[in-house]
Coordinates of C-alpha atoms in Angstrom, one line a residue:
X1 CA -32.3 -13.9 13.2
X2 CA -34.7 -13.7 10.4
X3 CA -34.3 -12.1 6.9
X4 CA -36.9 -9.7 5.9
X5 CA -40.1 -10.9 4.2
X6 CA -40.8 -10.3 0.7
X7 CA -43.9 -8.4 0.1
X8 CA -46.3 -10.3 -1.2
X9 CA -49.9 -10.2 -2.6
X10 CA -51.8 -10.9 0.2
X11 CA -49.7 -9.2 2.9
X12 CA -48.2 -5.8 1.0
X13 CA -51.0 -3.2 2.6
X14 CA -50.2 -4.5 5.9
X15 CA -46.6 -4.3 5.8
X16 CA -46.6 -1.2 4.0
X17 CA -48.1 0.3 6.6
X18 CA -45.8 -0.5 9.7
X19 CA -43.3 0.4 6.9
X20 CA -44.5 3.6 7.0
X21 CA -45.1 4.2 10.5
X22 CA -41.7 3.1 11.3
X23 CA -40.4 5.6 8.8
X24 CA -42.3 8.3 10.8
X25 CA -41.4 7.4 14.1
X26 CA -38.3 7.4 13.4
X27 CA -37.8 11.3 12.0
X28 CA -37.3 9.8 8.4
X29 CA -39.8 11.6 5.6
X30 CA -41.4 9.5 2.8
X31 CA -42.6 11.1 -0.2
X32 CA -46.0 10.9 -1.6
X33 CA -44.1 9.0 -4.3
X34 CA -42.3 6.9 -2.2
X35 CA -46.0 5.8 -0.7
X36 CA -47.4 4.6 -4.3
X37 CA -44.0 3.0 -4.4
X38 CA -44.7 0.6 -1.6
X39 CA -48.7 0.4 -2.0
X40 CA -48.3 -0.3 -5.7
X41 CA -47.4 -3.6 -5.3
X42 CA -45.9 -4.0 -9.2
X43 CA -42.1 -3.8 -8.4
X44 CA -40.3 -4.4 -5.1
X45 CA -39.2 -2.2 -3.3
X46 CA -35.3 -1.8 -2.1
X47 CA -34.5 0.7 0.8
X48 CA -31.2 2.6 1.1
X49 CA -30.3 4.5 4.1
X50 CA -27.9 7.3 4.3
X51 CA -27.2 9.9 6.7
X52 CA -25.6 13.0 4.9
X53 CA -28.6 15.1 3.9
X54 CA -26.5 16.7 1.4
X55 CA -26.8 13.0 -0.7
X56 CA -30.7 13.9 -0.9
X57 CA -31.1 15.2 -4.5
X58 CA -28.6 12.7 -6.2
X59 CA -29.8 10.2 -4.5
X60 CA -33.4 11.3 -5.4
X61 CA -32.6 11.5 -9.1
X62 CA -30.8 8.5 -9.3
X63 CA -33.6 6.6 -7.8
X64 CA -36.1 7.9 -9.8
X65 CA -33.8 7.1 -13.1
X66 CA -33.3 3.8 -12.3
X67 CA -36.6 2.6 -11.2
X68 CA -37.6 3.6 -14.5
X69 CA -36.0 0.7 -16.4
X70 CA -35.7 -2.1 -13.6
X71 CA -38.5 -4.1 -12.3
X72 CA -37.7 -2.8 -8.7
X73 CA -37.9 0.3 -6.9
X74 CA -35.3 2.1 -5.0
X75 CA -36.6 4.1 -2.0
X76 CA -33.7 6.7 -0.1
X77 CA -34.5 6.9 2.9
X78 CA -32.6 9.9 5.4
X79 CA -31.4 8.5 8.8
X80 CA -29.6 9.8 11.4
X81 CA -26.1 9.3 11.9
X82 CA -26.1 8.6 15.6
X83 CA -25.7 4.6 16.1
X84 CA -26.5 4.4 12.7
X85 CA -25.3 1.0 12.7
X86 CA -26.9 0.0 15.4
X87 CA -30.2 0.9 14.4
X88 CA -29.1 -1.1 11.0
X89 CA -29.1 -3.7 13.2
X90 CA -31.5 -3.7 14.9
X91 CA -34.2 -3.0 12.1
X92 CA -32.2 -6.0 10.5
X93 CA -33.6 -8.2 13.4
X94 CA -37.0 -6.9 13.4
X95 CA -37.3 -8.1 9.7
X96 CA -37.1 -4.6 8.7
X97 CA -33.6 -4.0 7.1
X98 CA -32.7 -1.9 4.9
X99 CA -31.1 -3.5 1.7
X100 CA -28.4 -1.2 1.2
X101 CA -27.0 1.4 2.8
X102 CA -24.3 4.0 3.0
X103 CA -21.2 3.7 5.0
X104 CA -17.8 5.7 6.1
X105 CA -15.4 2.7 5.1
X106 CA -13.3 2.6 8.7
X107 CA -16.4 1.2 10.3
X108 CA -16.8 -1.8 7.9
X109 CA -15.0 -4.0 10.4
X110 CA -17.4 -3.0 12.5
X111 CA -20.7 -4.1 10.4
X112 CA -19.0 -7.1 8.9
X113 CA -18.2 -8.6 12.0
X114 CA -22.4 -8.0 13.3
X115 CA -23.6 -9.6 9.8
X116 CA -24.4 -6.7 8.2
X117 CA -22.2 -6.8 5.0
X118 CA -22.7 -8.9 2.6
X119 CA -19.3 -9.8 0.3
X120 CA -19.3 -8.1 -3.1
X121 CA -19.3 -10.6 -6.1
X122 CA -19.6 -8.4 -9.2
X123 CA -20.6 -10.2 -12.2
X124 CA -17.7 -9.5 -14.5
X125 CA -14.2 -10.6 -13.5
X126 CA -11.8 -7.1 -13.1
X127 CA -14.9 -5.1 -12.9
X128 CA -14.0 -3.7 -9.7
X129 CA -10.6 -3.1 -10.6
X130 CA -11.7 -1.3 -13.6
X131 CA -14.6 0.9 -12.2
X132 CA -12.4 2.2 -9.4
X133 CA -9.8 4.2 -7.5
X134 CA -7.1 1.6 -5.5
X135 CA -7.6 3.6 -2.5
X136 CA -11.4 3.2 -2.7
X137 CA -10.9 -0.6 -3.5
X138 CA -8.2 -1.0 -0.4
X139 CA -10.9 0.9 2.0
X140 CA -13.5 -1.3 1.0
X141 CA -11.6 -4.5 1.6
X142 CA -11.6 -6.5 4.8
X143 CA -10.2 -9.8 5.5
X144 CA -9.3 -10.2 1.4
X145 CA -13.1 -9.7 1.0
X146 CA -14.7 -6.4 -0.8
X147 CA -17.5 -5.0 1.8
X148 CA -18.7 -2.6 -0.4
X149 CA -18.8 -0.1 -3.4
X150 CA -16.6 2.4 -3.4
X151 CA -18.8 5.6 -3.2
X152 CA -17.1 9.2 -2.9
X153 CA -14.0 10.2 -0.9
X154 CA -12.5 12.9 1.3
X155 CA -8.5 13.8 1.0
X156 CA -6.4 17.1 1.5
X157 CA -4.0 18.5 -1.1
X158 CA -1.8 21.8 -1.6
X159 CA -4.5 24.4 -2.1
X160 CA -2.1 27.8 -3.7
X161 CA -3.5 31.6 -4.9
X162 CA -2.8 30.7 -8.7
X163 CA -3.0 34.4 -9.1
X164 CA 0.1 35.6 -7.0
X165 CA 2.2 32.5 -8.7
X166 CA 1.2 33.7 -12.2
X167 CA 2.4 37.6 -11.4
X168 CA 5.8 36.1 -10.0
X169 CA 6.4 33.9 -13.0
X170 CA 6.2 37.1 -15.2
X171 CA 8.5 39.0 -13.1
X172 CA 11.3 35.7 -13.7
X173 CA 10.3 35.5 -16.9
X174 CA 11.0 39.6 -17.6
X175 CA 14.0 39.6 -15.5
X176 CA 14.8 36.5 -17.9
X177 CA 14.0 39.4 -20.3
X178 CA 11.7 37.7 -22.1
X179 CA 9.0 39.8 -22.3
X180 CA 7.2 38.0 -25.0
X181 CA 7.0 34.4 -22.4
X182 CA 6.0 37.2 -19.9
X183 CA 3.0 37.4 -21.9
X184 CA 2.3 34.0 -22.6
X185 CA -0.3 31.9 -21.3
X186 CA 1.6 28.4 -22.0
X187 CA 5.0 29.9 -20.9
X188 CA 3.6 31.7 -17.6
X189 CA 1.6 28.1 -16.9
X190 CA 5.1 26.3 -17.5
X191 CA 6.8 28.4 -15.0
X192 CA 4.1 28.1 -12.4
X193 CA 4.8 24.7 -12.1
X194 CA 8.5 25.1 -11.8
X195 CA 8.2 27.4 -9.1
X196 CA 5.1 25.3 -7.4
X197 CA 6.8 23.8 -4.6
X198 CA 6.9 20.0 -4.4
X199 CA 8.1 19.9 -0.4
X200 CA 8.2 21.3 2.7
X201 CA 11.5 22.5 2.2
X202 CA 10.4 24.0 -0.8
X203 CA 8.1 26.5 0.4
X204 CA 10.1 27.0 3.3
X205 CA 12.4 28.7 0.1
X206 CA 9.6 30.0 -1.6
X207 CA 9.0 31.8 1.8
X208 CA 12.5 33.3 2.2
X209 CA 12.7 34.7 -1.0
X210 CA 9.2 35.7 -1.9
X211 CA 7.7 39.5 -2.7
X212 CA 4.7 39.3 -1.3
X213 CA 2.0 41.2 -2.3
X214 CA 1.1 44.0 0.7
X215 CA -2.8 42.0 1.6
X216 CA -0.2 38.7 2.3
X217 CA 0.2 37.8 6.2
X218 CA 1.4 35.0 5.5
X219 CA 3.3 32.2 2.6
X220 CA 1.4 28.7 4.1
X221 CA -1.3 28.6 7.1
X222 CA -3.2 25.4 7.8
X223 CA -5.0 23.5 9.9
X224 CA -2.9 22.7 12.7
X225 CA -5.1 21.5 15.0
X226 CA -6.8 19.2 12.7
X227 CA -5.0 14.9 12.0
X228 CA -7.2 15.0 8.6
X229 CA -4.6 17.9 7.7
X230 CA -1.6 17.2 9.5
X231 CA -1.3 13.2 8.8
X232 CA 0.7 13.7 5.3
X233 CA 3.6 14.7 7.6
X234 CA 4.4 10.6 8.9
X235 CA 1.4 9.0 6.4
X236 CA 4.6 7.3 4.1
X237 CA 6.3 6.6 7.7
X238 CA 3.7 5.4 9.6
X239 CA 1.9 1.8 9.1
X240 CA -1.5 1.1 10.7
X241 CA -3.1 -2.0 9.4
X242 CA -1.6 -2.6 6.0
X243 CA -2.7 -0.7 2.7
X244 CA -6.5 -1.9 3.7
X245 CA -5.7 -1.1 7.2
X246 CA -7.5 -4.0 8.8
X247 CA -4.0 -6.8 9.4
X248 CA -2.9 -5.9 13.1
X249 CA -0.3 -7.4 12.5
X250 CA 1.1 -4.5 10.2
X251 CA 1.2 -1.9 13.1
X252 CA 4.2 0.7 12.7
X253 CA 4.2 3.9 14.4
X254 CA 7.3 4.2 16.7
X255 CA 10.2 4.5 14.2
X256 CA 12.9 7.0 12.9
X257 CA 11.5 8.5 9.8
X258 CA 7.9 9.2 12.1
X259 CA 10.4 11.4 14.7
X260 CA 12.5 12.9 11.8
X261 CA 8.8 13.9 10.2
X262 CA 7.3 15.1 13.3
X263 CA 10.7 17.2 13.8
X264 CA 10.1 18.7 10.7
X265 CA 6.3 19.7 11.6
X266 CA 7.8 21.2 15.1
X267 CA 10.0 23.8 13.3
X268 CA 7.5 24.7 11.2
X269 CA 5.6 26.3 14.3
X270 CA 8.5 28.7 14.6
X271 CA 9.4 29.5 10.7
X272 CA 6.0 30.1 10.0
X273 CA 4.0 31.4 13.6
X274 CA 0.6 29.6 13.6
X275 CA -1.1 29.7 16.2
X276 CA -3.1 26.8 17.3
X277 CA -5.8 29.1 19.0
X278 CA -6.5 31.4 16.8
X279 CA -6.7 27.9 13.9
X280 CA -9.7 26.5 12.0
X281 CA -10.0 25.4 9.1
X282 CA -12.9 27.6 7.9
X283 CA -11.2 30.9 9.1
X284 CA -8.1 29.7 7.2
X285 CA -10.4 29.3 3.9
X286 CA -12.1 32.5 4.4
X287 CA -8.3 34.2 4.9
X288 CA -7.3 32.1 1.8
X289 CA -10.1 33.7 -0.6
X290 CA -9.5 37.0 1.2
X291 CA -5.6 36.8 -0.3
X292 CA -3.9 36.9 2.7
X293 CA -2.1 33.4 2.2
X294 CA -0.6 31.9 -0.6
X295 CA -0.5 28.1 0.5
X296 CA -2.7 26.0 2.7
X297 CA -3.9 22.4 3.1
X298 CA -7.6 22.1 2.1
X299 CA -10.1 19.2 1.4
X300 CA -12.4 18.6 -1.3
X301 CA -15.2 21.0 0.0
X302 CA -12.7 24.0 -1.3
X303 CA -13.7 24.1 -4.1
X304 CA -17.6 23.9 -3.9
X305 CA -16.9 26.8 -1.5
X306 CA -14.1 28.9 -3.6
X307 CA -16.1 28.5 -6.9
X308 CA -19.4 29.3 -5.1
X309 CA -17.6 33.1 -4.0
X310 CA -16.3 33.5 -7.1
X311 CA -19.7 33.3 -8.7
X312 CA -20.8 35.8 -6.2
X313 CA -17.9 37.9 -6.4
X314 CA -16.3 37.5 -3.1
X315 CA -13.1 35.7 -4.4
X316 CA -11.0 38.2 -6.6
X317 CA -8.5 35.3 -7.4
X318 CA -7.6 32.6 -9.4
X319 CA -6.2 29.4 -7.4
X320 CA -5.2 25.8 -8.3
X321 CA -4.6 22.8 -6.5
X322 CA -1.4 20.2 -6.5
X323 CA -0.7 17.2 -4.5
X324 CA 0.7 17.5 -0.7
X325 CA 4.5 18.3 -0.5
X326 CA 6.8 15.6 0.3
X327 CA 9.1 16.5 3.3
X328 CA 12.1 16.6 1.2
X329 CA 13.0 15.3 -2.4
X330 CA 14.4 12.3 -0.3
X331 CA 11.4 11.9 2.0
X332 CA 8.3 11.1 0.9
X333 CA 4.6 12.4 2.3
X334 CA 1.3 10.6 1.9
X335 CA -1.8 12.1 2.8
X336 CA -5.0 10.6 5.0
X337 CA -8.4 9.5 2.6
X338 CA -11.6 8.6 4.1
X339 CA -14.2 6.5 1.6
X340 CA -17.6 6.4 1.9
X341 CA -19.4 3.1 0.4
X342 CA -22.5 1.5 -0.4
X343 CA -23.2 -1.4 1.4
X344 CA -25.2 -4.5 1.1
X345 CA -27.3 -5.8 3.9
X346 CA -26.4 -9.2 4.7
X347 CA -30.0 -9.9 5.6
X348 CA -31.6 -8.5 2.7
X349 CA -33.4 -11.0 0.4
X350 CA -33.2 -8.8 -2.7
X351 CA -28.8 -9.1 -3.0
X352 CA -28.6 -9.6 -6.5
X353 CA -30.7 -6.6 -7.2
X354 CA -29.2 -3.9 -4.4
X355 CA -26.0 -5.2 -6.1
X356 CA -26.8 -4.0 -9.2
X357 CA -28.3 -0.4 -8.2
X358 CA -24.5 0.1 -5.8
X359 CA -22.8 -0.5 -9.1
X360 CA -25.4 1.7 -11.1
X361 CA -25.1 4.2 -8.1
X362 CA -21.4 4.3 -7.8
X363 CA -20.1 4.0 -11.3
X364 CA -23.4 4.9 -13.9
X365 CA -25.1 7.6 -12.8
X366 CA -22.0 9.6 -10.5
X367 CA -21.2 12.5 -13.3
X368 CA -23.8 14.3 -11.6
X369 CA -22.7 13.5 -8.0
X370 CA -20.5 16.7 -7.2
X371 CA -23.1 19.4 -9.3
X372 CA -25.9 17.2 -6.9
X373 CA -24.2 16.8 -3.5
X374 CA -20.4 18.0 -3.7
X375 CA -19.1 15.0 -3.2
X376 CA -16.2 13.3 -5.6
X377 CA -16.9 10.2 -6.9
X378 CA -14.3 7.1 -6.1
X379 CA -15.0 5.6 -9.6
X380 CA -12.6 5.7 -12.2
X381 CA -12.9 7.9 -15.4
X382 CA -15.1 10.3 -14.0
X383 CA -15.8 13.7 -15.6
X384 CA -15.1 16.4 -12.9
X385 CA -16.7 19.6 -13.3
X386 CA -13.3 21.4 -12.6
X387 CA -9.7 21.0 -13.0
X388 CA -9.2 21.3 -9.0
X389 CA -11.0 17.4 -8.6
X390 CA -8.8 16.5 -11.1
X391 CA -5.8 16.7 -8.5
X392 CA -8.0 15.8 -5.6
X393 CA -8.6 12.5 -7.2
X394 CA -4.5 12.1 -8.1
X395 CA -4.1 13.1 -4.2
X396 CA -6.4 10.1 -3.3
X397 CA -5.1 7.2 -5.9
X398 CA -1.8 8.1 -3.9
X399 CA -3.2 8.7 -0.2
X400 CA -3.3 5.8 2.6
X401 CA -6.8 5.0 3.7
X402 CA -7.9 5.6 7.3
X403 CA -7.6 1.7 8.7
X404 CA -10.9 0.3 10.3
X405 CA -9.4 -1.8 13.4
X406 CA -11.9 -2.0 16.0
X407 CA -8.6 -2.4 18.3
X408 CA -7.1 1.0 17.1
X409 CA -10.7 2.9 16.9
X410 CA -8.9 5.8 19.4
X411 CA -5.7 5.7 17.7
X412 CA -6.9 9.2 15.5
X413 CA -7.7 11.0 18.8
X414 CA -4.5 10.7 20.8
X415 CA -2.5 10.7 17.2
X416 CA -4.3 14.2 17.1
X417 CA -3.0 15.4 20.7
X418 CA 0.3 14.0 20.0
X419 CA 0.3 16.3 17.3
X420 CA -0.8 19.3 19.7
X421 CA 1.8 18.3 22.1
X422 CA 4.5 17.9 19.1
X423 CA 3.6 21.7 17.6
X424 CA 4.2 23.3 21.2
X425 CA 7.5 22.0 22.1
X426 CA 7.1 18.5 23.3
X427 CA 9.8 16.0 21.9
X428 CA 8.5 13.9 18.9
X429 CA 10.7 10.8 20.2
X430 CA 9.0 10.3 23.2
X431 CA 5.6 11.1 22.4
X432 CA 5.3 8.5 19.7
X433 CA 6.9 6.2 21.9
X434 CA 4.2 6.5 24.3
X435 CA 1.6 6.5 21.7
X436 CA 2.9 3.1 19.7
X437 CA 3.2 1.7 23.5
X438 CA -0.8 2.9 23.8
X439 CA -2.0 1.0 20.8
X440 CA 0.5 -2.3 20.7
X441 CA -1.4 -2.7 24.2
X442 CA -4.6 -2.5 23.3
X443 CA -4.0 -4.5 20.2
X444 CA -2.0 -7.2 22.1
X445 CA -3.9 -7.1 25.0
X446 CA -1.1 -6.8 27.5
X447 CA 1.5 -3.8 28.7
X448 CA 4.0 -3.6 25.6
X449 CA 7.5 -1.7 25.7
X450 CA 9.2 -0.3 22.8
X451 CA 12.7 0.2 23.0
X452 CA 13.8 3.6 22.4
X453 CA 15.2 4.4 19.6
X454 CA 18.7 6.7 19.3
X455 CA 18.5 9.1 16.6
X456 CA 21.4 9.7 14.9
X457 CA 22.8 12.8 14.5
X458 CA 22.1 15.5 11.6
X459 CA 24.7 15.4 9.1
X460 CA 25.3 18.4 8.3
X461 CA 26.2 18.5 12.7
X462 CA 28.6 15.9 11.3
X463 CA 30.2 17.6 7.9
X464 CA 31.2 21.1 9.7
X465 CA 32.9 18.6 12.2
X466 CA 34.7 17.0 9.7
X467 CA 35.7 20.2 8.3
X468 CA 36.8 21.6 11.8
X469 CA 38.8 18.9 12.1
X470 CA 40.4 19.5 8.7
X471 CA 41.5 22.9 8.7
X472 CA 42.9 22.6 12.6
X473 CA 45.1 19.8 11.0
X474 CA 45.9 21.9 7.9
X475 CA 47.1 24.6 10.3
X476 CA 49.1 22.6 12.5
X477 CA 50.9 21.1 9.4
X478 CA 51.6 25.0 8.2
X479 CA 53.1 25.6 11.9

């Protein structure tokens, strides 16, 4: 296994050239810039892959920007995501890696364990810590080791029509008779957030007790047929991997707050009628900007897409964004985060250099990255273009990181059809039984058993009991 060859003098036009042809051959396009870049011969040249075509023009500008002051060049170069990492590889072993690349964070495992990340070693102590998000430093970690740069990231929060709140905090506030807070921005803002629910139980109030407009068909529609959406519901009860999600020995997912959760998410089917056939998450949007909901679950792409319509005229309403309802004030939600990072190439011979781009990439030149690409940064003290990433970025310093076990890989796909199973009837006790007994066996290798666990029984089952018993006893005394 070889590392890749400098480019020297004598040998640059020749190795330029199967450079290039392998870029061809392989779908990839190279600019006529890009060419001079690798003929030149003045700087050398660093090549990051990526696979999300949307990363094109901020990857692009931050190229060009940085090759202007550093005495190498940074050459993007498109790939396709199909076995991305094993084409990675395999270029890596033909002495024609790429030096960086781009990277969901669950499949770091995966490309640490085939040599292909190299172990970040910042130059300033705390710098990590400094420049990012936790979550984005937790994904990025394996083994106590940081894989990679923290990059941009993908959560959901509470997405709400900010317009049909605002016209029911001036009715409260009127029937307060205060007409002048009625007219208030500051006082109608404050009383939006007091009647912004902060659980599940909450909106299931909100929904009792709510005048909805007559274009309303319904209080809160999401995604049900979707884990991204749906995992807030047992994130806080169930543990795969750790915070970093690689230790498997911190595996968790058969216990009683996960079936009291997933009870929850089963009555929700019949309070609020969603049906799982009739569910995406794009006609949901689309009936969201069309005013027929007032709550939904939504990622980050939301608000490229809501503030995009509004420009156009094709979304009549204000909204705003707040982080994912707890189940109750006792009973804490957290919702799923996926990171994607920048990566060094273990077998690159230019580390100290395609260091030092990732950190200019990830933390000095990422104010642009949403206007460029939609994406939100992972990086600390960023300047979002809109309020909305604001929360976004509060859901994801608080959300649990999708774990990158090679043992658990499937875990997300029959998680996602317990789910289904849960939502139509099937009981939540058993089904997570079956699906913790799933994984503990592929983890330990051999059939494991978990003991079922009673549930014990709703107290409230158990005060009008109490008070059953008390008034027969009262009335026999009175006899």
């Amino acid at each position: 296994m070889g590392l890749k060859k400098r480019l020297t003098a004598m040998g640059i036009i020749a190795i330029a050239a199967v450079l290039t042809f392998g870029i061809a051959k392989s779908g990839r396009q190279i600019t006529e810039k890009q060419e001079d870049t690798v003929f030149t011969g003045e700087k050398e040249t660093l090549y990051l892959w990526y696979t999300d075509e949307a990363l094109t023009s901020y990857l692009s500008s931050a190229a060009v920007t940085y090759n202007e002051n550093h005495d190498v060049r940074i050459v993007p170069v498109l790939e396709s995501g199909l076995e991305y990492l094993e084409k990675i590889n395999q270029a890596s072993l033909e002495s024609n890696a790429p030096d960086l690349y781009i990277l969901s964070h669950d499949s770091l495992e995966k490309a640490y364990l085939a040599g292909l990340a190299s172990e970040v070693k910042p130059l300033e102590d705390g710098f990590m810590e400094n420049a990012y998000i936790g979550t984005g430093l937790q994904a990025v970690t394996y083994k106590d080791k940081i894989l990679g740069y923290p990059f941009y990231f993908e959560t959901s929060a509470l997405l709400y029509n900010k317009t049909y709140l605002e016209d029911m905090a001036k009715k409260l506030l009127e029937q307060e008779a205060d007409r002048a807070a009625a007219e208030a921005a500051e006082q109608i803002d404050a009383k939006v957030q007091e009647i912004l629910p902060a659980t599940i139980e909450d909106i299931k109030t909100f929904a009792d007790e709510y005048d909805a407009p007559e274009q309303v068909e319904g209080v809160f529609k999401w995604d049900v047929t979707d884990i991204f959406y749906n995992y807030f519901f047992v994130g806080n009860a169930i543990n795969m991997g750790g915070e970093a999600g690689w230790d498997t020995s911190q595996i968790d997912i058969y216990n009683l707050d996960a079936i009291k959760n997933l009870r929850v998410y089963q009555e929700l089917n019949q309070f609020f009628s969603i049906e799982t056939s009739e569910t995406s998450y794009d006609t949901i949007l689309d009936e969201f900007m069309a005013g027929k909901m007032v709550f939904t679950i939504a990622t980050t792409d939301a608000v490229y897409k809501l503030e995009n319509a509004k420009s156009e005229g094709l979304f009549a309403y204000d909204y705003g964004v707040a982080l994912t309802p707890d189940i109750d004030e006792e009973t804490k939600s957290r919702s799923l985060s996926m990171t994607n990072c920048v990566v060094v190439n273990n077998y690159s011979e230019n580390k100290e250099a395609a260091n030092d781009f990732a950190s200019f990439l990830t933390t000095g030149y990422n104010d642009s990255l949403y206007a460029r690409s939609g994406k939100v940064s992972a990086a600390k003290s960023v300047s979002y273009d809109y309020e909305a990433l604001d929360w976004f970025a509060a859901e994801y310093e608080e959300s649990i990181s999708m774990p990158k076990m090679l043992e658990t890989s499937n875990f997300w796909v029959q998680l996602e059809v317990a789910f289904s199973q849960i939502w139509n009837g099937a009981d939540a006790n058993q089904k997570l039984k079956e699906l913790s007994e799933q994984i503990m066996s592929q983890v330990t290798g051999e059939t494991y058993e978990e003991e079922y666990l009673e549930e014990p029984k709703e107290q409230e089952e158990e005060t009008e009991y109490l008070d059953e018993e008390y008034y027969r006893q009262e009335a026999m005394e009175e006899e």
